Amino acid sequence: DDKRLVKSEKAEDIEEKYIVDGQERFVHTVKTPVIDAQDKVIGILGIFWDITERKKAEEEKTTLKAQLHHAQKMEAIGTLAGGIAHDFNNILAAIIGYADLALEDAREGTVARSNLEQVLIAGSRAKELVRQILTFSRKTGQEQKPMEIAPIVKEALKMLRSSIPTTIEIRQNIQADSSVIMANPTEIHQILVNLCTNAAHAMGENGGLLEVSLTDVVIEPAIVTDFGALQEGSYLKLSVKDTGCGMDGEVMGRIFEPFFTTKTVEKGTGM
Ligand SMILES: Nc1ncnc2c1ncn2[C@@H]1O[C@H](COP(=O)(O)OP(=O)(O)OP(=O)(O)O)[C@@H](O)[C@H]1O
Ligand SMILES: [Mg+2]
């Protein structure tokens, strides 16, 4: 570097990363050749600044910005979806109501009757979808209380065992000392069932291994992750791991978007 500088006879302004004692440090360097009266380079003058703190702060700012952007997007989707769902609910009530009335008049065994029954089946599916959308958009969150998570995990896995293919082995790895957390049991149950169902879909009929673990984690110092800030303290980590097809970068980037799905309209709602 210095040889090149001597040759070029120009000042250099660079940022470099070094590993010092196993830690990343960013250094801003300005180097300039020193020239004597005969225009001969007789040395190099360099100034270094440790800009690690500034770099870290910049990184944190970028993460926080991304989080804010994400939160605003979620809020906008929520408001929009909530508004549509509300109107749609009223229209749906009319569709279901009139189909019900018509069904009373339709004679047993007629085509009209079975057609109306299909209308009602589709109607109730739509109702369920609207309910899910409204739950998301209201986002009031269920009440949180101290609860034992381990029994919920066990119970959910027991239920899942009967609903996912036997070619998939379910391994349960509960290592936490105490499993009391602040949460809502119904929500935890729902989250776990959804994650495990995704995992089962990713593995398909060929099967594989589904591993659910509950472990103690200590966060220290506080950190900012892609999904929010975590204060320092003791946490429980619930993780779901599968040996399925995995996700590419694009899917991974959108995984926390509500209603995002790679499945067909009939199959997935992406919640
Ligand atoms: N464990 C996984 N392995 C591979 N891909 C996954 C996994 N979990 C989710 N995905 C991908 O992420 C997408 C979104 O998942 P999400 O659960 O939000 O919706 P969905 O499963 O498509 O629909 P729904 O859950 O409403 O049935 C899926 O369509 C799938 O492509
Ligand atoms: Mg899913």
XYZ file of N, CA and C and ligand atoms in Angstrom:
845
model
N 0.824 -1.210 0.000
C 0.000 0.000 0.000
C 0.855 1.256 0.000
N 1.791 1.261 0.934
C 2.629 2.456 1.065
C 3.496 2.647 -0.177
N 3.959 1.521 -0.776
C 4.761 1.612 -1.992
C 3.952 2.255 -3.109
N 2.678 1.828 -3.193
C 1.809 2.362 -4.233
C 1.628 3.873 -4.024
N 1.519 4.235 -2.788
C 1.325 5.630 -2.438
C 2.547 6.465 -2.853
N 3.719 5.896 -2.610
C 4.963 6.575 -2.967
C 4.997 6.795 -4.477
N 4.617 5.753 -5.213
C 4.613 5.849 -6.670
C 3.607 6.884 -7.170
N 2.393 6.824 -6.640
C 1.323 7.684 -7.168
C 1.519 9.145 -6.762
N 2.226 9.336 -5.637
C 2.470 10.684 -5.111
C 1.180 11.450 -4.818
N 0.104 10.682 -4.542
C -1.164 11.342 -4.221
C -1.637 10.925 -2.827
N -2.427 11.780 -2.209
C -2.961 11.451 -0.895
C -4.058 10.389 -1.044
N -4.195 9.573 -0.003
C -5.239 8.543 -0.031
C -6.145 8.682 1.174
N -7.420 8.414 0.953
C -8.419 8.565 2.000
C -9.235 7.275 2.016
N -9.029 6.434 2.983
C -9.703 5.128 2.942
C -10.300 4.713 4.285
N -11.297 3.804 4.192
C -11.854 3.182 5.391
C -11.492 1.715 5.356
N -10.986 1.221 6.463
C -10.590 -0.174 6.495
C -11.149 -0.861 7.724
N -11.255 -2.199 7.590
C -11.760 -2.980 8.721
C -10.627 -3.867 9.230
N -10.389 -3.845 10.505
C -9.382 -4.714 11.105
C -10.034 -5.557 12.170
N -9.408 -6.692 12.415
C -9.858 -7.484 13.555
C -8.817 -7.299 14.660
N -9.256 -6.706 15.767
C -8.347 -6.486 16.893
C -8.879 -7.249 18.094
N -8.062 -8.150 18.642
C -8.484 -8.991 19.768
C -9.823 -9.661 19.475
N -9.973 -10.139 18.268
C -11.191 -10.847 17.895
C -12.387 -9.934 17.672
N -12.176 -8.621 17.729
C -13.303 -7.709 17.522
C -13.082 -6.848 16.284
N -14.202 -6.584 15.591
C -14.127 -5.739 14.403
C -13.876 -4.294 14.787
N -12.903 -3.662 14.157
C -12.710 -2.224 14.351
C -12.631 -1.569 12.988
N -13.303 -0.444 12.848
C -13.242 0.293 11.594
C -12.292 1.480 11.767
N -11.426 1.641 10.788
C -10.438 2.712 10.872
C -10.499 3.572 9.613
N -10.541 4.862 9.819
C -10.499 5.804 8.707
C -9.068 6.335 8.616
N -8.469 6.197 7.468
C -7.069 6.570 7.304
C -6.890 7.603 6.203
N -6.098 8.615 6.472
C -5.683 9.538 5.410
C -4.158 9.473 5.351
N -3.653 9.113 4.169
C -2.195 9.009 4.029
C -1.753 9.922 2.897
N -0.643 10.577 3.102
C -0.145 11.431 2.028
C 1.386 11.330 1.948
N 1.909 11.273 0.748
C 3.367 11.215 0.628
C 3.983 12.563 1.015
N 5.144 12.525 1.650
C 5.827 13.770 2.018
C 6.942 13.994 0.988
N 6.957 15.171 0.407
C 7.867 15.437 -0.703
C 8.866 16.516 -0.316
N 10.138 16.299 -0.691
C 11.141 17.312 -0.351
C 11.232 18.368 -1.452
N 12.179 19.289 -1.300
C 12.316 20.409 -2.235
C 12.596 19.939 -3.661
N 13.196 18.726 -3.794
C 13.505 18.209 -5.146
C 12.364 17.337 -5.698
N 11.192 17.455 -5.082
C 10.037 16.653 -5.503
C 10.256 15.162 -5.274
N 11.125 14.823 -4.356
C 11.357 13.412 -4.072
C 10.532 12.992 -2.857
N 9.952 11.845 -2.971
C 9.158 11.365 -1.835
C 10.092 10.904 -0.731
N 9.985 11.518 0.418
C 10.906 11.126 1.485
C 10.196 10.439 2.652
N 8.898 10.333 2.532
C 8.185 9.648 3.609
C 6.683 9.685 3.414
N 6.021 9.129 4.396
C 4.557 9.120 4.326
C 3.989 9.634 5.633
N 3.010 10.483 5.491
C 2.356 10.990 6.689
C 0.960 10.369 6.754
N 0.631 9.805 7.870
C -0.680 9.160 7.972
C -1.418 9.564 9.223
N -2.706 9.726 9.101
C -3.530 9.972 10.282
C -4.612 8.898 10.327
N -4.841 8.323 11.506
C -5.852 7.280 11.656
C -6.909 7.719 12.651
N -8.150 7.412 12.330
C -9.229 7.610 13.299
C -9.919 6.272 13.523
N -10.200 5.945 14.754
C -11.011 4.755 15.032
C -12.473 5.178 14.909
N -13.154 4.698 13.883
C -14.546 5.126 13.665
C -15.535 3.987 13.934
N -15.081 3.020 14.760
C -15.927 1.851 15.040
C -17.290 2.244 15.600
N -17.266 3.149 16.581
C -18.531 3.533 17.213
C -19.496 4.132 16.197
N -18.952 5.006 15.352
C -19.806 5.654 14.361
C -20.400 4.624 13.406
N -19.549 3.681 12.987
C -20.001 2.624 12.071
C -21.122 1.798 12.699
N -20.912 1.449 13.967
C -21.910 0.647 14.678
C -23.229 1.413 14.756
N -23.131 2.704 15.070
C -24.327 3.532 15.194
C -25.048 3.622 13.849
N -24.270 3.718 12.775
C -24.871 3.773 11.437
C -25.615 2.488 11.112
N -24.961 1.369 11.457
C -25.584 0.065 11.210
C -26.900 -0.055 11.960
N -26.866 0.375 13.240
C -28.054 0.295 14.077
C -29.172 1.155 13.492
N -28.789 2.314 12.989
C -29.763 3.227 12.412
C -30.440 2.591 11.190
N -29.630 1.927 10.372
C -30.178 1.261 9.192
C -31.192 0.197 9.603
N -30.829 -0.586 10.618
C -31.742 -1.627 11.088
C -33.031 -1.021 11.613
N -32.896 0.044 12.420
C -34.083 0.681 12.996
C -34.985 1.259 11.913
N -34.350 1.828 10.887
C -35.113 2.384 9.774
C -35.918 1.291 9.085
N -35.256 0.148 8.865
C -35.931 -0.970 8.210
C -37.116 -1.437 9.050
N -36.901 -1.469 10.382
C -37.990 -1.883 11.280
C -39.178 -0.933 11.209
N -38.863 0.333 11.198
C -39.912 1.342 11.153
C -40.701 1.213 9.854
N -39.959 1.060 8.771
C -40.576 0.891 7.471
C -41.521 -0.310 7.466
N -41.016 -1.408 8.047
C -41.805 -2.636 8.128
C -43.078 -2.393 8.936
N -42.918 -1.733 10.092
C -44.065 -1.489 10.967
C -45.109 -0.613 10.277
N -44.632 0.401 9.551
C -45.569 1.286 8.860
C -46.319 0.541 7.770
N -45.578 -0.333 7.081
C -46.201 -1.117 6.012
C -47.285 -2.027 6.588
N -46.939 -2.667 7.716
C -47.897 -3.560 8.363
C -49.160 -2.798 8.765
N -48.950 -1.605 9.293
C -50.086 -0.826 9.747
C -50.988 -0.459 8.571
N -50.357 -0.061 7.458
C -51.130 0.308 6.279
C -51.910 -0.888 5.738
N -51.237 -2.027 5.660
C -51.926 -3.229 5.179
C -53.090 -3.560 6.101
N -52.820 -3.438 7.410
C -53.840 -3.744 8.402
C -55.075 -2.868 8.254
N -54.853 -1.579 8.105
C -55.974 -0.646 7.973
C -56.775 -0.935 6.715
N -56.045 -1.125 5.632
C -56.683 -1.407 4.353
C -57.487 -2.709 4.424
N -56.817 -3.758 4.879
C -57.464 -5.060 4.946
C -58.663 -5.023 5.879
N -58.503 -4.301 7.012
C -59.586 -4.206 7.987
C -60.816 -3.545 7.392
N -60.589 -2.469 6.653
C -61.694 -1.754 6.021
C -62.425 -2.616 5.017
N -61.651 -3.282 4.175
C -62.249 -4.146 3.164
C -63.005 -5.294 3.831
N -62.346 -5.885 4.828
C -62.950 -7.043 5.499
C -64.288 -6.675 6.132
N -64.343 -5.481 6.703
C -65.559 -5.057 7.371
C -66.734 -4.948 6.385
N -66.486 -4.265 5.257
C -67.534 -4.144 4.229
C -67.891 -5.506 3.655
N -66.844 -6.270 3.442
C -67.040 -7.583 2.843
C -67.905 -8.461 3.735
N -67.700 -8.316 5.033
C -68.480 -9.078 6.001
C -69.977 -8.827 5.846
N -70.346 -7.565 5.632
C -71.763 -7.220 5.466
C -72.330 -7.815 4.180
N -71.543 -7.734 3.114
C -71.994 -8.316 1.850
C -72.172 -9.820 1.996
N -71.198 -10.396 2.704
C -71.219 -11.839 2.906
C -72.458 -12.276 3.686
N -72.835 -11.468 4.665
C -74.009 -11.783 5.474
C -75.248 -11.867 4.577
N -75.322 -10.946 3.597
C -76.454 -10.960 2.670
C -76.407 -12.222 1.797
N -75.229 -12.556 1.286
C -75.099 -13.750 0.429
C -75.527 -15.004 1.180
N -74.990 -15.141 2.393
C -75.300 -16.337 3.181
C -76.782 -16.359 3.585
N -77.254 -15.200 4.004
C -78.654 -15.103 4.432
C -79.632 -15.488 3.321
N -79.456 -14.904 2.140
C -80.374 -15.193 1.025
C -80.226 -16.628 0.525
N -78.984 -17.135 0.530
C -78.780 -18.528 0.108
C -79.523 -19.465 1.056
N -79.476 -19.145 2.349
C -80.179 -19.913 3.365
C -81.685 -19.928 3.111
N -82.227 -18.733 2.821
C -83.655 -18.609 2.549
C -84.052 -19.422 1.314
N -83.245 -19.290 0.265
C -83.528 -19.996 -0.977
C -83.482 -21.510 -0.764
N -82.561 -21.921 0.098
C -82.397 -23.353 0.367
C -83.676 -23.935 0.969
N -84.345 -23.144 1.811
C -85.583 -23.611 2.439
C -86.652 -23.921 1.395
N -86.629 -23.138 0.302
C -87.635 -23.331 -0.753
C -87.264 -24.405 -1.765
N -85.955 -24.706 -1.822
C -85.519 -25.674 -2.840
C -85.842 -27.094 -2.407
N -86.454 -27.848 -3.317
C -86.863 -29.201 -2.967
C -85.664 -30.150 -2.873
N -85.766 -31.103 -1.957
C -84.754 -32.147 -1.747
C -84.413 -32.813 -3.077
N -83.115 -33.041 -3.328
C -82.695 -33.795 -4.507
C -82.588 -32.984 -5.782
N -82.935 -31.698 -5.743
C -82.832 -30.897 -6.967
C -81.408 -30.340 -7.114
N -81.070 -30.000 -8.364
C -79.752 -29.413 -8.644
C -79.616 -28.066 -7.941
N -80.729 -27.297 -7.952
C -80.705 -25.980 -7.313
C -80.286 -26.102 -5.848
N -80.796 -27.134 -5.191
C -80.496 -27.314 -3.774
C -79.003 -27.581 -3.539
N -78.425 -28.495 -4.347
C -77.006 -28.784 -4.137
C -76.141 -27.585 -4.536
N -76.605 -26.809 -5.515
C -75.861 -25.592 -5.871
C -75.865 -24.592 -4.716
N -77.031 -24.445 -4.104
C -77.131 -23.525 -2.969
C -76.269 -23.979 -1.791
N -76.197 -25.300 -1.628
C -75.357 -25.819 -0.548
C -73.889 -25.450 -0.785
N -73.500 -25.506 -2.069
C -72.123 -25.109 -2.397
C -71.890 -23.623 -2.104
N -72.904 -22.815 -2.394
C -72.799 -21.382 -2.087
C -72.556 -21.188 -0.584
N -73.293 -21.949 0.223
C -73.147 -21.815 1.668
C -71.789 -22.299 2.171
N -71.277 -23.372 1.543
C -69.953 -23.867 1.947
C -68.883 -22.813 1.645
N -68.954 -22.274 0.426
C -67.986 -21.238 0.043
C -68.146 -20.010 0.934
N -69.403 -19.700 1.250
C -69.687 -18.547 2.107
C -69.058 -18.689 3.477
N -69.117 -19.894 4.033
C -68.565 -20.043 5.376
C -67.040 -20.024 5.328
N -66.483 -20.466 4.193
C -65.024 -20.379 4.048
C -64.591 -18.906 3.986
N -65.366 -18.139 3.259
C -65.057 -16.711 3.141
C -65.165 -16.021 4.500
N -66.167 -16.456 5.281
C -66.371 -15.879 6.605
C -65.155 -16.118 7.502
N -64.628 -17.335 7.424
C -63.459 -17.698 8.223
C -62.248 -16.832 7.829
N -62.111 -16.624 6.528
C -61.016 -15.808 6.022
C -61.128 -14.371 6.532
N -62.330 -13.850 6.478
C -62.573 -12.488 6.949
C -62.272 -12.373 8.450
N -62.628 -13.427 9.166
C -62.374 -13.414 10.605
C -60.866 -13.304 10.864
N -60.099 -14.090 10.096
C -58.643 -14.047 10.255
C -58.085 -12.671 9.915
N -58.601 -12.093 8.851
C -58.111 -10.772 8.437
C -58.423 -9.729 9.504
N -59.626 -9.798 10.050
C -60.008 -8.837 11.087
C -59.156 -9.010 12.341
N -58.859 -10.259 12.699
C -58.004 -10.507 13.861
C -56.672 -9.823 13.647
N -56.131 -9.975 12.425
C -54.835 -9.374 12.128
C -54.898 -7.856 12.167
N -55.941 -7.292 11.545
C -55.942 -5.846 11.406
C -56.276 -5.139 12.714
N -57.072 -5.776 13.550
C -57.348 -5.139 14.846
C -56.110 -5.190 15.700
N -55.402 -6.315 15.600
C -54.101 -6.480 16.226
C -54.069 -5.976 17.655
N -55.171 -6.088 18.345
C -55.195 -5.653 19.727
C -54.331 -6.583 20.568
N -54.136 -7.812 20.031
C -53.344 -8.778 20.772
C -54.172 -9.337 21.907
N -53.997 -10.601 22.163
C -54.717 -11.208 23.267
C -54.040 -10.802 24.568
N -54.762 -10.941 25.627
C -54.217 -10.587 26.926
C -53.053 -11.511 27.292
N -52.008 -10.901 27.867
C -50.859 -11.718 28.256
C -50.853 -11.955 29.755
N -50.567 -13.211 30.101
C -50.521 -13.572 31.514
C -49.324 -14.489 31.734
N -48.845 -14.599 32.982
C -47.796 -15.602 33.211
C -48.367 -16.978 32.887
N -47.649 -17.745 32.111
C -48.146 -19.083 31.744
C -46.980 -20.035 31.548
N -47.242 -21.317 31.698
C -46.240 -22.354 31.452
C -46.276 -22.686 29.970
N -45.159 -22.547 29.291
C -45.180 -22.809 27.861
C -44.938 -24.300 27.527
N -44.144 -24.982 28.349
C -43.797 -26.373 28.034
C -45.026 -27.275 27.816
N -46.030 -27.222 28.720
C -47.213 -28.075 28.504
C -47.947 -27.745 27.207
N -47.958 -26.454 26.841
C -48.625 -26.042 25.597
C -47.900 -26.651 24.399
N -46.564 -26.608 24.457
C -45.754 -27.173 23.364
C -46.044 -28.673 23.235
N -46.048 -29.361 24.381
C -46.290 -30.809 24.366
C -47.665 -31.140 23.788
N -48.634 -30.373 24.232
C -50.007 -30.613 23.790
C -50.153 -30.368 22.289
N -49.548 -29.272 21.816
C -49.640 -28.947 20.391
C -48.982 -30.040 19.549
N -47.845 -30.537 20.023
C -47.144 -31.578 19.266
C -47.936 -32.881 19.234
N -48.627 -33.136 20.327
C -49.455 -34.342 20.384
C -50.557 -34.251 19.335
N -51.153 -33.064 19.254
C -52.207 -32.844 18.273
C -51.662 -32.953 16.847
N -50.470 -32.378 16.651
C -49.869 -32.381 15.316
C -49.507 -33.798 14.869
N -49.117 -34.623 15.848
C -48.714 -35.989 15.508
C -49.808 -36.713 14.712
N -51.048 -36.416 15.090
C -52.133 -37.123 14.415
C -52.507 -36.468 13.088
N -52.005 -35.264 12.848
C -52.423 -34.606 11.610
C -51.326 -34.520 10.549
N -50.078 -34.773 10.906
C -49.051 -34.746 9.859
C -48.558 -36.159 9.552
N -48.062 -36.376 8.309
C -47.701 -37.721 7.866
C -46.736 -38.434 8.817
N -46.906 -39.741 8.926
C -46.059 -40.508 9.840
C -44.624 -40.632 9.330
N -44.414 -40.272 8.059
C -43.045 -40.293 7.527
C -42.208 -39.167 8.132
N -42.885 -38.257 8.825
C -42.169 -37.169 9.492
C -41.980 -37.500 10.963
N -40.712 -37.536 11.361
C -40.429 -37.808 12.761
C -40.494 -36.494 13.544
N -41.166 -36.515 14.681
C -41.233 -35.299 15.497
C -40.325 -35.463 16.713
N -39.369 -34.556 16.850
C -38.487 -34.622 18.010
C -38.752 -33.415 18.904
N -38.895 -33.702 20.168
C -39.231 -32.639 21.110
C -38.074 -32.461 22.070
N -37.552 -31.239 22.135
C -36.325 -31.000 22.877
C -36.532 -29.846 23.848
N -37.078 -30.194 25.030
C -37.374 -29.147 26.006
C -36.286 -29.099 27.062
N -35.470 -28.025 27.025
C -34.319 -27.962 27.934
C -34.415 -26.835 28.934
N -35.472 -26.074 28.857
C -35.579 -24.911 29.732
C -35.805 -25.329 31.179
N -35.199 -24.602 32.111
C -35.351 -24.905 33.534
C -36.776 -24.644 33.985
N -37.203 -23.404 33.751
C -38.582 -23.069 34.074
C -39.187 -22.582 32.783
N -40.460 -22.812 32.586
C -41.004 -22.412 31.299
C -42.114 -21.377 31.455
N -42.021 -20.565 32.506
C -43.044 -19.537 32.702
C -42.716 -18.281 31.884
N -43.643 -17.871 31.054
C -43.455 -16.660 30.247
C -44.722 -15.805 30.314
N -44.595 -14.559 29.830
C -45.770 -13.700 29.702
C -46.301 -13.878 28.285
N -47.465 -14.479 28.149
C -48.003 -14.699 26.809
C -49.450 -15.124 26.902
N -49.993 -15.447 25.747
C -51.348 -15.959 25.705
C -51.308 -17.386 25.168
N -51.793 -18.355 25.967
C -51.681 -19.768 25.580
C -52.255 -20.070 24.193
N -53.400 -19.470 23.874
C -54.035 -19.746 22.585
C -53.138 -19.300 21.431
N -52.516 -18.122 21.620
C -51.645 -17.607 20.568
C -50.401 -18.471 20.385
N -49.823 -18.883 21.516
C -48.626 -19.731 21.438
C -48.964 -21.034 20.713
N -50.092 -21.605 21.087
C -50.543 -22.840 20.464
C -50.690 -22.652 18.956
N -51.329 -21.555 18.586
C -51.581 -21.256 17.179
C -50.277 -21.065 16.395
N -49.357 -20.305 16.994
C -48.072 -20.051 16.345
C -47.345 -21.367 16.074
N -47.305 -22.205 17.105
C -46.586 -23.464 16.978
C -47.215 -24.363 15.916
N -48.532 -24.450 15.941
C -49.223 -25.289 14.951
C -48.951 -24.769 13.532
N -48.989 -23.434 13.371
C -48.714 -22.864 12.044
C -47.292 -23.149 11.580
N -46.327 -22.946 12.481
C -44.930 -23.168 12.096
C -44.689 -24.633 11.742
N -45.276 -25.530 12.539
C -45.077 -26.953 12.297
C -45.796 -27.397 11.026
N -46.931 -26.787 10.745
C -47.650 -27.128 9.510
C -46.835 -26.681 8.299
N -46.260 -25.484 8.382
C -45.355 -25.020 7.316
C -44.212 -26.009 7.133
N -43.624 -26.421 8.255
C -42.494 -27.356 8.199
C -42.917 -28.660 7.526
N -44.102 -29.157 7.906
C -44.602 -30.410 7.328
C -44.832 -30.258 5.824
N -45.391 -29.124 5.415
C -45.594 -28.864 3.986
C -44.259 -28.862 3.250
N -43.250 -28.219 3.885
C -41.928 -28.112 3.247
C -41.285 -29.480 3.063
N -41.626 -30.441 3.933
C -41.026 -31.781 3.831
C -41.837 -32.696 2.932
N -43.115 -32.447 2.863
C -43.968 -33.227 1.972
C -44.095 -34.681 2.375
N -44.517 -35.493 1.405
C -44.782 -36.909 1.681
C -43.502 -37.695 1.930
N -42.367 -37.172 1.438
C -41.105 -37.896 1.617
C -40.668 -37.944 3.071
N -41.240 -37.049 3.867
C -40.955 -37.065 5.281
C -39.655 -36.383 5.632
N -39.250 -36.556 6.875
C -38.041 -35.916 7.372
C -38.121 -35.754 8.861
N -37.361 -34.794 9.371
C -37.315 -34.597 10.807
C -37.818 -33.207 11.193
N -38.767 -33.191 12.105
C -39.289 -31.932 12.625
C -38.847 -31.822 14.081
N -38.083 -30.785 14.364
C -37.543 -30.658 15.709
C -38.040 -29.381 16.369
N -38.643 -29.534 17.522
C -39.137 -28.365 18.256
C -38.367 -28.255 19.563
N -37.692 -27.152 19.773
C -36.896 -26.999 20.988
C -37.296 -25.785 21.805
N -37.109 -25.943 23.084
C -37.367 -24.859 24.024
C -36.118 -24.733 24.884
N -35.398 -23.613 24.744
C -34.144 -23.481 25.482
C -34.046 -22.124 26.176
N -33.240 -22.094 27.244
C -32.993 -20.831 27.959
C -31.962 -20.018 27.175
N -32.199 -18.726 27.073
C -31.236 -17.846 26.423
C -31.063 -16.598 27.277
N -29.817 -16.161 27.428
C -29.576 -14.901 28.136
C -29.084 -13.869 27.129
N -29.768 -12.752 27.059
C -29.369 -11.674 26.145
C -28.636 -10.611 26.951
N -27.378 -10.336 26.555
C -26.573 -9.369 27.303
C -25.392 -8.950 26.454
N -25.233 -7.724 26.110
C -26.122 -6.597 26.394
C -27.351 -6.609 25.482
N -28.205 -5.589 25.651
C -29.403 -5.480 24.824
C -29.005 -5.448 23.344
N -29.829 -6.044 22.483
C -29.488 -6.046 21.068
C -30.645 -5.560 20.217
N -30.299 -5.122 19.017
C -31.317 -4.764 18.041
C -31.262 -5.819 16.944
N -32.358 -6.527 16.749
C -32.384 -7.539 15.690
C -33.218 -7.011 14.542
N -33.320 -7.812 13.495
C -34.134 -7.414 12.350
C -35.610 -7.324 12.722
N -35.988 -7.928 13.838
C -37.408 -8.005 14.165
C -37.782 -7.194 15.388
N -36.855 -6.413 15.909
C -37.177 -5.593 17.056
C -36.037 -5.610 18.056
N -36.151 -4.725 19.025
C -35.089 -4.629 20.021
C -35.349 -5.618 21.151
N -34.292 -6.182 21.691
C -34.421 -7.071 22.831
C -33.642 -6.493 23.991
N -34.343 -6.225 25.103
C -33.660 -5.759 26.300
C -32.851 -6.911 26.862
N -31.811 -6.577 27.643
C -31.033 -7.684 28.215
C -31.859 -8.391 29.281
N -31.609 -9.666 29.428
C -32.354 -10.429 30.412
C -32.455 -11.894 30.004
N -33.262 -12.641 30.745
C -33.421 -14.069 30.459
C -34.622 -14.288 29.562
N -34.433 -15.109 28.565
C -35.506 -15.395 27.625
C -35.648 -16.891 27.425
N -36.784 -17.269 26.862
C -36.957 -18.646 26.407
C -36.999 -18.595 24.891
N -36.285 -19.515 24.262
C -36.289 -19.557 22.802
C -37.034 -20.800 22.340
N -38.089 -20.545 21.570
C -38.861 -21.652 21.021
C -38.509 -21.729 19.539
N -37.930 -22.857 19.138
C -37.567 -22.933 17.727
C -38.128 -24.173 17.050
N -38.438 -24.013 15.777
C -38.995 -25.094 14.961
C -38.059 -25.300 13.783
N -37.585 -26.522 13.631
C -36.585 -26.813 12.604
C -37.074 -27.982 11.756
N -36.899 -27.879 10.443
C -37.298 -29.005 9.606
C -36.232 -29.329 8.576
N -36.352 -30.501 7.969
C -35.385 -30.917 6.951
C -36.019 -30.835 5.568
N -36.926 -29.874 5.400
C -37.646 -29.721 4.133
C -36.889 -28.940 3.087
N -37.626 -28.431 2.116
C -37.023 -27.778 0.946
C -36.340 -26.450 1.262
N -36.648 -25.836 2.398
C -36.035 -24.554 2.734
C -36.633 -23.411 1.931
N -36.116 -22.207 2.187
C -36.666 -21.023 1.494
C -35.561 -20.311 0.738
N -35.890 -19.757 -0.401
C -34.885 -18.932 -1.080
C -34.936 -17.520 -0.481
N -33.994 -16.688 -0.888
C -33.857 -15.357 -0.312
C -35.112 -14.523 -0.441
N -35.776 -14.630 -1.574
C -36.949 -13.800 -1.826
C -38.096 -14.143 -0.866
N -38.344 -15.458 -0.734
C -39.403 -15.908 0.180
C -39.042 -15.510 1.602
N -37.784 -15.723 1.973
C -37.314 -15.407 3.318
C -37.556 -13.931 3.644
N -37.308 -13.062 2.672
C -37.473 -11.632 2.886
C -38.913 -11.220 3.112
N -39.845 -12.055 2.655
C -41.252 -11.658 2.771
C -42.031 -12.465 3.786
N -41.301 -13.331 4.500
C -41.971 -14.312 5.344
C -42.818 -13.684 6.456
N -42.443 -12.480 6.910
C -43.224 -11.862 7.982
C -44.343 -10.954 7.467
N -44.538 -10.936 6.156
C -45.656 -10.173 5.609
C -46.941 -10.962 5.786
N -47.973 -10.296 6.316
C -49.231 -11.018 6.401
C -49.753 -11.301 4.998
N -50.445 -12.387 4.843
C -51.092 -12.799 3.589
C -50.094 -13.193 2.503
N -48.789 -13.236 2.833
C -47.844 -13.690 1.830
C -47.879 -15.212 1.789
N -48.022 -15.766 0.609
C -48.022 -17.212 0.469
C -47.481 -17.599 -0.889
N -46.879 -18.776 -0.987
C -46.447 -19.273 -2.290
C -47.415 -20.373 -2.725
N -48.424 -20.591 -1.869
C -49.386 -21.653 -2.183
C -50.528 -21.106 -3.028
N -51.311 -22.000 -3.616
C -52.414 -21.558 -4.463
C -53.501 -20.911 -3.613
N -54.333 -20.150 -4.248
C -55.383 -19.396 -3.557
C -56.204 -20.301 -2.623
N -56.518 -21.479 -3.139
C -57.338 -22.412 -2.362
C -56.629 -22.853 -1.081
N -55.292 -23.042 -1.217
C -54.568 -23.719 -0.147
C -54.085 -22.821 0.985
N -53.506 -21.657 0.631
C -52.866 -20.897 1.696
C -53.394 -19.487 1.838
N -53.444 -18.999 3.069
C -53.815 -17.606 3.279
C -52.593 -16.792 3.653
N -51.508 -17.484 4.018
C -50.268 -16.797 4.336
C -50.275 -16.070 5.665
N -51.097 -16.544 6.591
C -51.129 -15.882 7.900
C -50.089 -16.513 8.834
N -40.504 -24.361 7.073
C -40.567 -23.857 5.833
N -39.772 -24.361 4.848
C -39.840 -23.850 3.594
N -40.652 -22.841 3.215
C -41.457 -22.302 4.143
C -41.451 -22.767 5.501
N -42.344 -22.019 6.190
C -42.886 -21.151 5.312
N -42.361 -21.302 4.079
C -42.697 -20.514 2.877
O -43.274 -19.281 3.284
C -44.554 -19.077 2.704
C -45.456 -18.325 3.651
O -45.796 -19.118 4.778
P -47.144 -18.809 5.577
O -47.320 -19.791 6.666
O -47.128 -17.371 5.943
O -48.268 -19.016 4.486
P -48.732 -20.393 3.814
O -48.194 -21.552 4.575
O -48.383 -20.297 2.368
O -50.307 -20.312 3.959
P -51.168 -20.744 5.264
O -50.224 -20.770 6.425
O -52.198 -19.697 5.374
O -51.721 -22.078 4.927
C -45.037 -20.472 2.322
O -45.929 -20.423 1.231
C -43.726 -21.195 1.993
O -43.343 -20.946 0.650
Mg -48.428 -21.682 6.660
